[in-house]
Structures are given as structure tokens and as C-alpha cells.
mmCIF file of C-alpha atoms in Angstrom:
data_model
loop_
_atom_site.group_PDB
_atom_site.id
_atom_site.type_symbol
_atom_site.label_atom_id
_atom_site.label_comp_id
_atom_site.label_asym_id
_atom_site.label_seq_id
_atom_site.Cartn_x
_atom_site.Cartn_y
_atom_site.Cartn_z
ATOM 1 C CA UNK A 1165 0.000 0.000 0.000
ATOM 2 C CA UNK A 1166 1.522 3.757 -0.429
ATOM 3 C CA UNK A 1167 0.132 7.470 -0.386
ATOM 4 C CA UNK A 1168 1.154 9.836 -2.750
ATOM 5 C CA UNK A 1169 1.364 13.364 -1.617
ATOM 6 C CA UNK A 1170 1.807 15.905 -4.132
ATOM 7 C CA UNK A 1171 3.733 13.701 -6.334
ATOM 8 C CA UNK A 1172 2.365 12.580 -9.753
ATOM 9 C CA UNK A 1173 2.907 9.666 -11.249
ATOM 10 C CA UNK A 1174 2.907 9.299 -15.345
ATOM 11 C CA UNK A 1175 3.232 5.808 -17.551
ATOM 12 C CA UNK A 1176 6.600 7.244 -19.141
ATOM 13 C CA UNK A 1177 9.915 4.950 -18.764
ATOM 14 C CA UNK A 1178 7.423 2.281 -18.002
ATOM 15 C CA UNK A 1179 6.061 4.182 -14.531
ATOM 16 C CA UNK A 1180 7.963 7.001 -12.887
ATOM 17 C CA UNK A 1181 7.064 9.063 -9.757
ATOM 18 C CA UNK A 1182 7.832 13.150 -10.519
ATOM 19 C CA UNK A 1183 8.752 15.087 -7.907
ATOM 20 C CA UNK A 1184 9.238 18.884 -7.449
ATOM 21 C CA UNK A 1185 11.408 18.808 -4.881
ATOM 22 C CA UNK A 1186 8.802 20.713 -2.326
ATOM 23 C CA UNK A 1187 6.342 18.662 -0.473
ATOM 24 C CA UNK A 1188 6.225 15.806 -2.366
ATOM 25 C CA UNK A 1189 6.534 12.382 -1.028
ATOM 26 C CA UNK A 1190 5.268 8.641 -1.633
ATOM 27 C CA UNK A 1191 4.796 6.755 1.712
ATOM 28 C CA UNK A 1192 5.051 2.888 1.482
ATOM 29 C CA UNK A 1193 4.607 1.892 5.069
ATOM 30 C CA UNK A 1194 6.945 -0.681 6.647
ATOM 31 C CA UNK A 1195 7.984 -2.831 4.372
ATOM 32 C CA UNK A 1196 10.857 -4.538 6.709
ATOM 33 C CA UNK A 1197 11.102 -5.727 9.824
ATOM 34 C CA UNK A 1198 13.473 -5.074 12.708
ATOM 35 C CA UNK A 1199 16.841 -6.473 12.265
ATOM 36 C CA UNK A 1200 16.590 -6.873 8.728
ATOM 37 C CA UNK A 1201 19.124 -7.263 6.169
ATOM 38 C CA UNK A 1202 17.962 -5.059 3.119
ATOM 39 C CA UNK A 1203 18.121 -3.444 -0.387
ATOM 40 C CA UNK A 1204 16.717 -0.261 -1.640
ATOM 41 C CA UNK A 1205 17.439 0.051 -5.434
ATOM 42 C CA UNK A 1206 15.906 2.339 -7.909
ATOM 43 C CA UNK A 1207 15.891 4.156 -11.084
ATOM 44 C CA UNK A 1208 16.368 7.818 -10.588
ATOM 45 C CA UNK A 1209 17.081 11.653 -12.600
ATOM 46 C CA UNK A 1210 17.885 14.040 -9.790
ATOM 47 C CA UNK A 1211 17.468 17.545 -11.821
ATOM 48 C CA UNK A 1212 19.408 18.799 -8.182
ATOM 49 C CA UNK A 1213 22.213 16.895 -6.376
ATOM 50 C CA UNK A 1214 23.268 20.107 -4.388
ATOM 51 C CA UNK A 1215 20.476 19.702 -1.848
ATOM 52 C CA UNK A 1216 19.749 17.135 0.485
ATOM 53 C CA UNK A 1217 17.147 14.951 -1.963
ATOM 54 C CA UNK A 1218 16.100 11.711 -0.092
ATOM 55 C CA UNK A 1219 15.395 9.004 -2.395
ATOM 56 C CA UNK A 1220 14.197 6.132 -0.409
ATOM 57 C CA UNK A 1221 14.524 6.647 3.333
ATOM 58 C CA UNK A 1222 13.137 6.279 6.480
ATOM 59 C CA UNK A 1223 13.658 8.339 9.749
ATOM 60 C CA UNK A 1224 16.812 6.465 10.771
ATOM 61 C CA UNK A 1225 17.824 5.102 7.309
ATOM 62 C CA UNK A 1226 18.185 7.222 4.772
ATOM 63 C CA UNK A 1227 19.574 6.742 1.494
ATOM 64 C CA UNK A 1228 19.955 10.409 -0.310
ATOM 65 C CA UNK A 1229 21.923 12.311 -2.639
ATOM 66 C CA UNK A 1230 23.379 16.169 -1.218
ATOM 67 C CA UNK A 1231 26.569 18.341 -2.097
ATOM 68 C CA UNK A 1232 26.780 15.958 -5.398
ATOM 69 C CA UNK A 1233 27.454 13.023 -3.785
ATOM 70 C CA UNK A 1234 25.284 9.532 -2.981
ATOM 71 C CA UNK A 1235 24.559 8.955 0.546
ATOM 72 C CA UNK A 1236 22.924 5.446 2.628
ATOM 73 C CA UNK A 1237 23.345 5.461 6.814
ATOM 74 C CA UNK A 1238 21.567 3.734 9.183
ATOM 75 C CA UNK A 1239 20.674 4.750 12.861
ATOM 76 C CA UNK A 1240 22.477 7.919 13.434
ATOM 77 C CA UNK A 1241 25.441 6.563 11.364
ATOM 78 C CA UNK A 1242 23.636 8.572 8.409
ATOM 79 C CA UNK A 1243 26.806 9.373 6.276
ATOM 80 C CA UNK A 1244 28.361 5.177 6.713
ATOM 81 C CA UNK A 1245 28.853 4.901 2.486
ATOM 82 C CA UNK A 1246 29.153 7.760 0.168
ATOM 83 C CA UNK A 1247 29.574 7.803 -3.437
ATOM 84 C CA UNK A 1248 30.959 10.983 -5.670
ATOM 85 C CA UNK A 1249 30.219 13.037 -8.991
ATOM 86 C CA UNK A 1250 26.890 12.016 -9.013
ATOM 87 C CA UNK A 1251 24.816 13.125 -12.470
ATOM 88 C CA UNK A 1252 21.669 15.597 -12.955
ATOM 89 C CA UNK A 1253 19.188 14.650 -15.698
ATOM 90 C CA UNK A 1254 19.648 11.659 -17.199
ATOM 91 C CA UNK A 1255 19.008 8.420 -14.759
ATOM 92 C CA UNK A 1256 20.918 6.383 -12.673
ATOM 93 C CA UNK A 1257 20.687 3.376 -11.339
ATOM 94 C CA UNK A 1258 20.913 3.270 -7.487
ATOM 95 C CA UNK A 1259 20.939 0.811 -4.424
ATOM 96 C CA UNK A 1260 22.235 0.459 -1.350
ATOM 97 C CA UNK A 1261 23.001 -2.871 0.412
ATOM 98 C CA UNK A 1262 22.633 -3.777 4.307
ATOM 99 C CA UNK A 1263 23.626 -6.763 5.660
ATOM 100 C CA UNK A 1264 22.981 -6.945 9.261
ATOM 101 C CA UNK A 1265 25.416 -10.382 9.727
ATOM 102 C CA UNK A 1266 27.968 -9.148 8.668
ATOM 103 C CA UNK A 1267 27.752 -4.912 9.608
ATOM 104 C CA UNK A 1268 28.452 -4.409 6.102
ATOM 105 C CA UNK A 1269 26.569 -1.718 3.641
ATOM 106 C CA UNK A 1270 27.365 -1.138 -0.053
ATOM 107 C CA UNK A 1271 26.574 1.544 -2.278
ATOM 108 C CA UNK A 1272 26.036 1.337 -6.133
ATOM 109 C CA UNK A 1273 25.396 3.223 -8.690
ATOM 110 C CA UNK A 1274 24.792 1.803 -12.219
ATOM 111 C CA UNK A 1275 25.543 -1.905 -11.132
ATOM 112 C CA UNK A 1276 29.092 -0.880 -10.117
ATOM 113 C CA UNK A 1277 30.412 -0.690 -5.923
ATOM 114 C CA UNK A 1278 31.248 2.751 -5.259
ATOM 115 C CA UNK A 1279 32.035 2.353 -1.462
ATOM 116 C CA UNK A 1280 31.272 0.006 1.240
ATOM 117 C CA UNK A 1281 31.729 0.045 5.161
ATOM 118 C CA UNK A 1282 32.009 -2.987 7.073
ATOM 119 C CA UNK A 1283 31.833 -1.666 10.641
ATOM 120 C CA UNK A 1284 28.022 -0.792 10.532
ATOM 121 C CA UNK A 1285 27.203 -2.211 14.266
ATOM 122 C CA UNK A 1286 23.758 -0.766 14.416
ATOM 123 C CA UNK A 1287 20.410 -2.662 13.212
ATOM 124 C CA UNK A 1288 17.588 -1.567 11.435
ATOM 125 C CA UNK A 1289 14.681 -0.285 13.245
ATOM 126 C CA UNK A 1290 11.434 -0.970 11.380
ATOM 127 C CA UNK A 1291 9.831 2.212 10.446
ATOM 128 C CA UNK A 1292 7.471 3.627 7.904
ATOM 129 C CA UNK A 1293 9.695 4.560 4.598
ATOM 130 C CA UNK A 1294 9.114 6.913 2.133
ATOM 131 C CA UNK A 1295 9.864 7.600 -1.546
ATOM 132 C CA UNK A 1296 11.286 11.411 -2.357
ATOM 133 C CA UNK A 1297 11.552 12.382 1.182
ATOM 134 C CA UNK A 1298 13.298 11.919 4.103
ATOM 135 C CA UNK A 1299 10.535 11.840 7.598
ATOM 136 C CA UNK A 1300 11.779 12.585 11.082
ATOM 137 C CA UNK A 1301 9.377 14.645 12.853
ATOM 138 C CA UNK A 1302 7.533 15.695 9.421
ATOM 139 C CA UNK A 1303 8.898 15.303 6.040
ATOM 140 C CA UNK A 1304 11.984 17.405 4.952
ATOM 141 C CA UNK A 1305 14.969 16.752 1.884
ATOM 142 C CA UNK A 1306 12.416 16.538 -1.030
ATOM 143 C CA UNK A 1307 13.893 15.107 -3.913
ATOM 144 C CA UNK A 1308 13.600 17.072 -7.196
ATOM 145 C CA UNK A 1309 13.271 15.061 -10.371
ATOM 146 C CA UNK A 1310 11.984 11.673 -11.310
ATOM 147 C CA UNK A 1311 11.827 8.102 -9.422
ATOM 148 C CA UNK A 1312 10.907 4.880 -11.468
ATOM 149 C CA UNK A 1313 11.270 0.983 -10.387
ATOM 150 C CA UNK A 1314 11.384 1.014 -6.863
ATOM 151 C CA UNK A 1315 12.766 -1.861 -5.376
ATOM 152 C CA UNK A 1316 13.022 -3.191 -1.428
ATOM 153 C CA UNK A 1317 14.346 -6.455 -0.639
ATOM 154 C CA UNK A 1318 14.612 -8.033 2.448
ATOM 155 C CA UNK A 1319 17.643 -9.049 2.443
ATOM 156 C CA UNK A 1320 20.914 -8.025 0.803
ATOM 157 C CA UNK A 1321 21.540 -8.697 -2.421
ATOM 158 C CA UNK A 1322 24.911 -9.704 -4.025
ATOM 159 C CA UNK A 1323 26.938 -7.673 -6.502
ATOM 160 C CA UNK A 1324 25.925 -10.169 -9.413
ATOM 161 C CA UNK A 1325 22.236 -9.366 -8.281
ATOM 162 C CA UNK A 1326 22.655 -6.113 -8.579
ATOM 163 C CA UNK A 1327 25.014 -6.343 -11.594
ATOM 164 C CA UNK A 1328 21.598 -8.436 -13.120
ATOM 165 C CA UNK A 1329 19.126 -6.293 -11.934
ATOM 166 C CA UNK A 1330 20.816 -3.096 -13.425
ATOM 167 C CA UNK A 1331 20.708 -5.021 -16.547
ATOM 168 C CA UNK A 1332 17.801 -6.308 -16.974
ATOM 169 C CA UNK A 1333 16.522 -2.594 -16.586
ATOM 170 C CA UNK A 1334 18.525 -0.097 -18.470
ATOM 171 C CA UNK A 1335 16.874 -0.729 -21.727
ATOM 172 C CA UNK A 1336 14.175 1.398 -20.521
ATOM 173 C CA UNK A 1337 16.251 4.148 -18.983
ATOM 174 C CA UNK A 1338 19.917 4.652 -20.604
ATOM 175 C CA UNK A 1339 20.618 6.208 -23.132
ATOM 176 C CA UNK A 1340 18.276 8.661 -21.152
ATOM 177 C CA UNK A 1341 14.984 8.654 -23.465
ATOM 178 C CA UNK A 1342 12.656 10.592 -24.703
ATOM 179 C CA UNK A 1343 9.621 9.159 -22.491
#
């Protein structure tokens, strides 16, 4: 189940969420449990990286982009994997990996690790999550371009997985198309 607020959604790329970066958010309820393992993956053209934009996030795990760069934390360790020179308009594939056995979280962009920290000792506290904003005591960060194929797993996946997943997908996405 999810609300949209303010966001619209259109049939181009297949199904994208648009965001205008101010008030708009998609809330998805609490898709994982506490402890989990997880993935949050998605398809995404951020017309503004210079800003705090939250892609997929939830009060104490956010995964965002800000100052250029691609962000994932989790408890207050909000800033664990970062990626750099990340791209306005034209998507990008994004997802970042928790795996709660072994404190590790990983950070990709178009199929490829950009960084990974392996000395993540928190857990994840199950929470509502939201799509285009980040929610603490209301929602703030508003991201500012388009979301398409959302993805949560519980679980981490593997680089292959994500390798596949980015592959079976970019048809629709890269070159960036006319929708």
C-alpha cells in the first residue's frame, strides 16, 4: 500500500514518480522488519544533487543524494557509504546494500560498488519509509526530479544481483529517453 502526496505519477519509462522537490513524497509503510538485512534500489534523474534529496529513506535510514554526492546510513550513522560526482538529468541506477550479519553496507550506482563500510554495528529499526523524502518529525529533503522501479528487498543482495538487476533494466532508462 503507499500514499502519494503531491507527487504525480505518469506511464513514461514504463512508470515514474515526478517530484518537485517541495512537499512531495510517496509513503510505502513498513515494508521490513526489525533487524533486517535489506536493499533499496531504484531508477532515478535528480534535476538537483546540491540539496539534500532523499530518495528512499526512512527516519533512521536514509539513502539520499546532497553536495553531489550519494549517501545510505543507518541509525544515526547517516553518512556510513558515500559515493561521488553524481549526475543531474539523465538516470541512474541506485541501491544500497545492508547486511545486518555481517555490519556491512554497499553503495552502487549503475551496477558498479562505489564504497562500502564494514563496521556498521547498528540494526535496522522498522519504520514507515518513504519515496522522495526523508521523515523525522515531518517530512523534509524533497527530492527534485523523477523516481521509477522502486525496489526493497529483504535481504541483501549480491553484486551479481545487482550487476543483473541493473541489466535487466537499463533498456528502458539509458541512453536517457525521450519518455
Amino acid at each position: 500500500d503507499l500514499t502519494i502526496t503531491n507527487a504525480t505519477f505518469s506511464s513514461d519509462y514504463g512508470g515514474v514518480f515526478n517530484f518537485d522537490g517541495s512537499g512531495d513524497y510517496v509513503s510505502i509503510g513498513q515494508p521490513l522488519s526489525n533487524g533486517a538485512s535489506y536493499t533499496l534500489n531504484a531508477w532515478i534523474n535528480a534535476s538537483d544533487v546540491n540539496s539534500a534529496r532523499n530518495i528512499i529513506s526512512s527516519t533512521m535510514s536514509p539513502f539520499w543524494i546532497n553536495s553531489g554526492n550519494l549517501y545510505g546510513g543507518i541509525a544515526n550513522t547517516y553518512t556510513a557509504v558515500t559515493g561521488t560526482s553524481f549526475p543531474t538529468n539523465q538516470w541512474v541506477y541506485v541501491t544500497l546494500t545492508f547486511d545486518d550479519a555481517t555490519n556491512t553496507m554497499t553503495l552502487y550506482q549503475d551496477g558498479t560498488l562505489v564504497d562500502q563500510a564494514t563496521n556498521i554495528t547498528d540494526t535496522y529499526t522498522s519504520e514507515n519509509m518513504y519515496i522522495g523524502c526523508h521523515y523525522t518529525a515531518s517530512p523534509v529533503s524533497f527530492f527534485l526530479g523523477m523516481i521509477g522501479e522502486v525496489s526493497i528487498y529483504d535481504g541483501a543482495i549480491s553484486d551479481s544481483q545487482v550487476l543483473q538487476n541493473y541489466n535487466d533494466t537499463k533498456t528502458r532508462y539509458t541512453p536517457t529517453p525521450t519518455p
